[in-house]
Amino acid sequence: MCFARPGAAAALGATEIAFADGRITALAPVVAGKDDPAAGLAALPALANAHDHGRGLRTVSFGARDDTLETWIAALALEPRVDPYLRAAVAFARMAESGVCATNHCHNTQDPAHLVDEARAVAKAARDVGIRVAFAVPLMDRNPFVYGDLARLREFLPPDRTGLVGSADARFRPAREALAAVDAIAEFEHELFAVQYCPVGPQWVRDETLAEVARASAETGRRVHMHLFETERQRRWADAAYPGGLVRRLDEIGLLSPRLTIAHGVWLRDDECALLAERGVVASVNASSNLRLRSGHAPVARFVGAGIRFGIGLDGMAFDDDEDMLRELRLMFALHRGFGGIETLDPALLFRAACVDGRRTVVADGGGELVSGAPADIMLLDFQAMAEDSMDGAISPLDLMLTRMAKGHLRKLIVAGRAVVLEGRAVGVDRPALESALLEEARARWRDSPPRLEDTAAIQSAIRRFYECGCHAEMPPAPAKGRGKTP
Ligand SMILES: [Zn+2]
């Protein structure tokens, strides 16, 4: 059985898919015998993970428990420093084993001084695992810890701990250096690895830097990847800091273009969605992450109404903490198809998001469908296992998959014509061995340089109180006459 465009075109029967030089050359009907090893399998276009961070170590494993994004982020500092290759290869192999052929890797540096070396390791992991990776180079130059005044945050820390929050400037490398790193990292580009700009989010990046990114992207054609309105606190901060509207400001800066991907967009309003759609901006909906980090639900109906194209992202926060993109599709469908008879998301749109539009945020090759000429990125699912108890002809295969599919059903993943997963296991790397090595290294680091858990807890508590008091919506006194209020 073959789903060339799942939900949008009728399923084909037994089909032979021929490919050469990484592209599909023909699809032809075949007569499959019962003993054929392909009998009972369903072929679909492979999936794209439109937003992720590629951390091999899951965040709860080092104490960043699920909580509001703002408190959770402070605990990310607890992540033990590990070999950047292991970190990325484990993450990519797990993704591949759930049908992901392409991922947006919004890189979190373990050490900004070694960003370029980390990128080299990620490029090697992409090649070894065999999936397509867009490496988004992080740029941050304002608002560490909280959106607003660090002096206010210090007021909520015990007097002997105020030093934990240093000055903002001391924490960031100059934007120019980070932009130069993008060019250095571009040296590692290969068939499966490309570089993008990642102003991490408007609350963390100065307007001047965003403008530089917009210029650089227009010049080079490289994509830009940015978190936007993930949380209600970001919304409140932006409404106070940009009375004329943050999204409008981003447009003035020149950042809104078809080259931009925004992650989350949970708190976007109607007029903002209309503008983003007009500019051809693509969104990534990250349903599991939005639940686990208490952000809310993305306004998918609003996206659809406005005509915003969107992909689906795991954000390293799959609901079962297992990087299962197939389950993520089902969760996305359940949360956003519409309640009480309202039809927002149908299977055709769900798969277009997962296979075509999300993919555009990683690679511009027109892929995501099983048609002649398209990139040979194909996943084979064990449909037989899903259909074990169903009566002949009782339910459509697609409905069954949308009820049951999960990573355990993946038999094979082909990317650019190469087998990347066979019998459910990554073949380019030994994923279980890499996982063991990663854990061993992380545990050794945790033992040898124990993290200061009490310091993290104190910072988290101060952050909570900072937002409870509404400090993020308090803006500094207006600048001198004749200047705008925007920072
Ligand atoms: Zn993210």
PDB file of C-alpha atoms in Angstrom, residues 202 228-231 234-240 242-251 256 260 262 265-283 299 302-303 305-308:
ATOM      1  CA  PRO A 202      12.709  38.697  19.834  1.00  0.00           C
ATOM      2  CA  LEU A 228       7.953  33.714  18.620  1.00  0.00           C
ATOM      3  CA  PHE A 229       5.192  34.205  21.174  1.00  0.00           C
ATOM      4  CA  GLU A 230       5.662  30.855  22.817  1.00  0.00           C
ATOM      5  CA  THR A 231       4.337  32.006  26.200  1.00  0.00           C
ATOM      6  CA  GLN A 234       6.450  36.839  26.197  1.00  0.00           C
ATOM      7  CA  ARG A 235       3.164  38.275  24.939  1.00  0.00           C
ATOM      8  CA  ARG A 236       2.824  40.595  27.935  1.00  0.00           C
ATOM      9  CA  TRP A 237       6.435  41.692  27.724  1.00  0.00           C
ATOM     10  CA  ALA A 238       6.143  42.444  23.998  1.00  0.00           C
ATOM     11  CA  ASP A 239       2.870  44.351  24.411  1.00  0.00           C
ATOM     12  CA  ALA A 240       4.557  46.605  26.964  1.00  0.00           C
ATOM     13  CA  TYR A 242       6.348  47.523  21.651  1.00  0.00           C
ATOM     14  CA  PRO A 243       3.140  49.515  21.973  1.00  0.00           C
ATOM     15  CA  GLY A 244       2.960  49.622  18.171  1.00  0.00           C
ATOM     16  CA  GLY A 245       3.047  45.823  18.036  1.00  0.00           C
ATOM     17  CA  LEU A 246       6.046  43.497  18.014  1.00  0.00           C
ATOM     18  CA  VAL A 247       5.094  41.689  14.818  1.00  0.00           C
ATOM     19  CA  ARG A 248       4.701  44.985  13.012  1.00  0.00           C
ATOM     20  CA  ARG A 249       8.111  45.998  14.317  1.00  0.00           C
ATOM     21  CA  LEU A 250       9.635  42.753  12.988  1.00  0.00           C
ATOM     22  CA  ASP A 251       8.098  43.603   9.635  1.00  0.00           C
ATOM     23  CA  LEU A 256       9.174  38.753   7.920  1.00  0.00           C
ATOM     24  CA  LEU A 260      11.511  32.934   8.133  1.00  0.00           C
ATOM     25  CA  ILE A 262       8.662  30.954  13.611  1.00  0.00           C
ATOM     26  CA  GLY A 265       3.277  31.198  17.853  1.00  0.00           C
ATOM     27  CA  VAL A 266       0.920  30.157  20.655  1.00  0.00           C
ATOM     28  CA  TRP A 267      -0.025  33.733  21.562  1.00  0.00           C
ATOM     29  CA  LEU A 268      -0.349  35.232  18.069  1.00  0.00           C
ATOM     30  CA  ARG A 269      -3.420  37.367  17.329  1.00  0.00           C
ATOM     31  CA  ASP A 270      -5.568  37.520  14.214  1.00  0.00           C
ATOM     32  CA  ASP A 271      -3.999  40.636  12.688  1.00  0.00           C
ATOM     33  CA  GLU A 272      -0.515  39.260  13.339  1.00  0.00           C
ATOM     34  CA  CYS A 273      -1.410  35.966  11.672  1.00  0.00           C
ATOM     35  CA  ALA A 274      -2.716  37.854   8.645  1.00  0.00           C
ATOM     36  CA  LEU A 275       0.563  39.767   8.339  1.00  0.00           C
ATOM     37  CA  LEU A 276       2.703  36.644   8.768  1.00  0.00           C
ATOM     38  CA  ALA A 277       0.639  34.864   6.115  1.00  0.00           C
ATOM     39  CA  GLU A 278       0.979  37.810   3.752  1.00  0.00           C
ATOM     40  CA  ARG A 279       4.759  37.731   4.150  1.00  0.00           C
ATOM     41  CA  GLY A 280       4.890  33.956   3.552  1.00  0.00           C
ATOM     42  CA  VAL A 281       6.323  33.165   7.005  1.00  0.00           C
ATOM     43  CA  VAL A 282       6.154  29.460   7.938  1.00  0.00           C
ATOM     44  CA  ALA A 283       5.279  28.349  11.494  1.00  0.00           C
ATOM     45  CA  PRO A 299      -4.015  28.802  17.410  1.00  0.00           C
ATOM     46  CA  ARG A 302      -6.242  30.929  13.195  1.00  0.00           C
ATOM     47  CA  PHE A 303      -3.219  29.790  11.162  1.00  0.00           C
ATOM     48  CA  GLY A 305      -7.923  30.767   8.484  1.00  0.00           C
ATOM     49  CA  ALA A 306      -5.146  33.260   7.747  1.00  0.00           C
ATOM     50  CA  GLY A 307      -3.369  30.912   5.367  1.00  0.00           C
ATOM     51  CA  ILE A 308      -0.152  30.481   7.372  1.00  0.00           C
TER      52      ILE A 308
END
